[in-house]
Coordinates of C-alpha atoms in Angstrom, one line a residue:
M1 CA 30.4 -3.9 14.7
S2 CA 28.8 -0.5 14.9
E3 CA 25.3 0.3 15.7
K4 CA 22.5 0.1 13.2
S5 CA 21.5 3.8 12.4
T6 CA 17.5 4.4 12.3
P7 CA 16.7 4.7 8.6
T8 CA 15.5 7.6 7.4
I9 CA 13.1 8.6 4.3
E10 CA 14.6 10.0 1.5
V11 CA 12.6 13.2 0.3
A12 CA 12.1 13.0 -3.7
P13 CA 13.0 16.2 -6.0
A14 CA 10.0 18.1 -6.6
A15 CA 7.6 16.6 -9.5
A16 CA 7.1 18.6 -12.5
V17 CA 4.0 20.8 -12.3
P18 CA 1.2 18.5 -13.6
S19 CA -0.6 19.4 -17.1
L20 CA -4.1 20.3 -17.7
R21 CA -5.3 17.1 -18.6
E22 CA -3.4 15.6 -15.5
R23 CA -5.2 17.9 -13.0
K24 CA -8.2 16.9 -14.8
R25 CA -7.8 13.4 -14.5
A26 CA -6.9 14.0 -10.9
Q27 CA -10.5 15.9 -10.1
T28 CA -12.2 13.6 -11.9
W29 CA -10.9 10.5 -9.9
Q30 CA -11.5 12.5 -6.6
S31 CA -15.1 13.1 -8.0
I32 CA -15.8 9.6 -8.5
H33 CA -14.3 8.7 -5.2
E34 CA -16.1 11.2 -3.2
A35 CA -19.6 10.2 -4.7
A36 CA -18.7 6.8 -4.1
A37 CA -17.1 7.3 -0.5
G38 CA -20.5 9.3 0.2
L39 CA -23.2 6.6 -1.1
A40 CA -21.6 4.1 0.9
M41 CA -21.9 6.2 4.0
S42 CA -25.4 7.5 3.3
H43 CA -26.8 3.9 2.2
E44 CA -27.7 1.0 4.8
H45 CA -26.4 -1.9 2.3
I46 CA -23.7 -1.8 0.0
V47 CA -26.0 -3.4 -2.8
D48 CA -28.2 -0.6 -2.6
V49 CA -24.9 1.5 -4.2
S50 CA -24.8 1.1 -7.8
V51 CA -22.3 2.2 -10.2
D52 CA -24.9 4.3 -12.4
M53 CA -25.6 5.9 -8.9
I54 CA -21.9 6.8 -8.4
A55 CA -21.7 8.0 -11.8
E56 CA -24.7 10.1 -11.5
Q57 CA -23.3 11.8 -8.3
A58 CA -20.1 12.7 -9.8
N59 CA -21.8 13.9 -12.8
V60 CA -19.6 11.3 -15.6
S61 CA -20.8 8.4 -17.6
P62 CA -20.7 4.9 -16.4
R63 CA -18.2 4.0 -19.0
T64 CA -15.8 7.1 -17.7
F65 CA -16.4 5.4 -14.3
F66 CA -14.6 2.1 -15.2
N67 CA -12.1 4.4 -16.9
Y68 CA -10.9 5.3 -13.5
F69 CA -12.1 2.3 -11.3
S70 CA -12.5 -1.4 -11.8
S71 CA -15.5 -2.1 -9.2
K72 CA -17.6 -0.1 -7.1
E73 CA -15.6 -1.3 -3.8
D74 CA -12.4 0.5 -5.2
A75 CA -14.1 3.7 -5.7
I76 CA -15.6 3.4 -2.3
L77 CA -12.2 3.0 -0.8
G78 CA -10.3 5.2 -3.2
Q79 CA -8.0 2.1 -4.3
R80 CA -5.8 2.0 -7.3
P81 CA -4.1 -0.8 -8.8
P82 CA -0.8 -1.1 -7.2
V83 CA 2.4 -0.4 -9.1
I84 CA 6.2 0.2 -8.4
S85 CA 7.6 3.0 -10.7
E86 CA 10.8 1.8 -12.7
E87 CA 12.7 4.5 -10.5
V88 CA 11.9 2.9 -7.4
A89 CA 12.4 -0.6 -8.5
A90 CA 15.5 0.4 -10.0
S91 CA 16.9 1.7 -6.6
F92 CA 15.3 -1.4 -4.3
V93 CA 18.7 -3.3 -3.7
F94 CA 19.9 -5.4 -0.7
E95 CA 23.2 -4.1 0.8
T96 CA 25.2 -6.3 3.1
E97 CA 24.6 -4.2 6.0
D98 CA 20.6 -3.9 5.5
D99 CA 17.9 -5.7 7.8
A100 CA 15.8 -6.9 4.5
V101 CA 12.6 -7.5 6.7
E102 CA 12.8 -4.0 7.8
K103 CA 13.7 -2.8 4.0
V104 CA 10.6 -4.1 2.5
A105 CA 8.2 -3.0 5.2
F106 CA 9.2 0.2 4.2
L107 CA 8.7 -0.5 0.6
L108 CA 5.2 -2.1 1.4
L109 CA 4.1 1.0 3.3
S110 CA 5.1 3.3 0.2
V111 CA 3.3 1.3 -2.3
L112 CA 0.2 0.8 0.0
R113 CA -0.1 4.9 0.3
E114 CA 0.2 5.4 -3.4
T115 CA -2.3 3.0 -4.2
T116 CA -5.0 3.9 -1.6
A117 CA -5.5 8.2 -1.4
G118 CA -8.6 10.0 -1.0
I119 CA -10.4 9.3 2.2
G120 CA -8.3 9.1 5.4
P121 CA -7.6 6.0 7.1
E122 CA -10.3 6.9 10.0
Q123 CA -13.1 7.5 7.5
R124 CA -11.9 4.0 5.7
R125 CA -12.1 2.2 8.9
T126 CA -15.8 3.6 9.5
L127 CA -16.7 2.4 5.9
M128 CA -15.4 -0.8 6.7
R129 CA -17.5 -1.2 9.9
R130 CA -20.5 0.1 8.1
H131 CA -20.2 -2.5 5.5
P132 CA -17.8 -5.3 6.2
G133 CA -18.1 -6.6 2.8
L134 CA -15.7 -3.6 1.9
V135 CA -12.8 -5.3 4.3
H136 CA -12.2 -8.2 1.9
R137 CA -11.8 -5.8 -0.9
G138 CA -9.2 -4.1 1.3
V139 CA -7.7 -7.0 2.1
D140 CA -7.5 -8.3 -1.3
H141 CA -6.0 -4.9 -2.4
I142 CA -3.3 -5.4 0.4
D143 CA -2.7 -8.9 -1.2
D144 CA -2.2 -7.4 -4.5
V145 CA 0.7 -5.2 -2.8
R146 CA 2.6 -7.8 -1.5
H147 CA 2.3 -10.0 -4.5
L148 CA 4.1 -7.4 -6.3
V149 CA 6.2 -6.6 -4.0
Q150 CA 7.1 -10.2 -3.5
D151 CA 7.9 -10.3 -7.1
L152 CA 10.6 -7.6 -6.8
V153 CA 12.3 -9.0 -3.9
S154 CA 12.4 -12.3 -5.4
T155 CA 14.2 -10.8 -8.7
R156 CA 16.6 -8.8 -5.9
L157 CA 17.6 -12.0 -4.2
A158 CA 18.0 -13.9 -7.2
Q159 CA 20.7 -11.4 -8.3
Q160 CA 22.7 -12.3 -5.2
S161 CA 25.6 -15.1 -5.4
R162 CA 24.5 -16.6 -2.6
W163 CA 20.6 -17.0 -3.7
H164 CA 21.1 -17.2 -7.8
A165 CA 20.1 -20.7 -9.3
R166 CA 18.3 -21.8 -6.1
P167 CA 15.2 -23.3 -6.2
D168 CA 13.9 -22.0 -3.3
V169 CA 14.3 -18.4 -4.0
A170 CA 10.6 -17.3 -4.5
D171 CA 9.9 -19.0 -0.9
A172 CA 12.5 -16.8 0.7
A173 CA 11.3 -14.0 -0.9
Q174 CA 7.9 -14.9 0.2
L175 CA 9.1 -15.7 4.0
I176 CA 10.6 -11.9 3.9
V177 CA 7.3 -10.4 2.3
L178 CA 5.3 -12.0 5.0
S179 CA 7.3 -11.0 7.9
A180 CA 7.7 -7.4 6.4
S181 CA 3.5 -7.2 6.3
A182 CA 3.5 -8.4 9.9
V183 CA 6.1 -5.5 10.7
M184 CA 4.1 -2.8 8.5
R185 CA 0.4 -4.1 10.2
T186 CA 1.5 -3.9 13.5
A187 CA 3.2 -0.4 12.9
I188 CA 0.1 1.2 11.4
P189 CA -2.0 2.1 14.1
K190 CA 1.1 3.8 15.8
L191 CA 1.8 5.8 12.4
L192 CA -1.5 7.2 12.1
N193 CA -0.5 9.6 15.0
A194 CA 3.1 10.1 13.5
P195 CA 3.5 14.0 13.3
D196 CA 6.2 13.4 10.3
P197 CA 8.0 11.1 8.2
I198 CA 10.9 11.2 10.6
A199 CA 8.7 10.2 13.4
E200 CA 7.2 7.6 10.8
A201 CA 10.5 6.0 10.1
A202 CA 11.7 5.6 13.5
I203 CA 8.3 3.8 14.4
M204 CA 8.8 1.6 11.8
H205 CA 12.4 0.8 13.0
Q206 CA 11.2 0.4 16.3
V207 CA 8.6 -2.2 15.4
S208 CA 11.2 -3.8 13.1
T209 CA 13.6 -4.0 16.1
L210 CA 11.2 -5.4 18.0
F211 CA 10.7 -8.2 15.4
Q212 CA 14.3 -9.0 15.4
E213 CA 14.0 -9.7 19.3
A214 CA 11.0 -11.5 19.2
T215 CA 12.2 -14.0 16.4
R216 CA 15.9 -14.4 17.7
P217 CA 16.3 -17.3 19.4
Q218 CA 16.6 -17.5 23.2
P219 CA 19.8 -18.4 24.9

């Protein structure tokens, strides 16, 4: 059996130049997020930060705020509702040689990064330490990402002959995604210091290999 190669991160083709409307939406999103994060840092209690205060600081109306964020917690943390693009979903298939846990761990990390923008990880942790209630919203967000990915994994497993029509395919998908979540969370502290996507891929592969070794039955 040939040795499994370290996966690489594919670089997508350059995206089209955003339209003026898209740039304005991005600027408004960023303004609201920065206002919310700044107010959270300057107040001792999160309850003292209101949507009205955030909207005023960002120079938008409260109605506009809710066009961009579902809650002040999401605005503070810079969290978007998780989505998987049609292109990513279509390209996500299990090949015979794939390590399912590692493949799903990469997908989880990709979706999480796409839906958590704005402030960096260090400021995010600072905000959560200052306001522990934000931790719950952050965990809920990760769960939303996990459930979204789990639906896709279940669909792809069901398309395989060995899983087709099996009543426990959803349970199998859940086991894969929960295992991948453990790999991703173990890798994240190391990924913070990765200099480039190639280094990130190597770290994810290393942690995935460790997971295999740790869960392999001993002789």
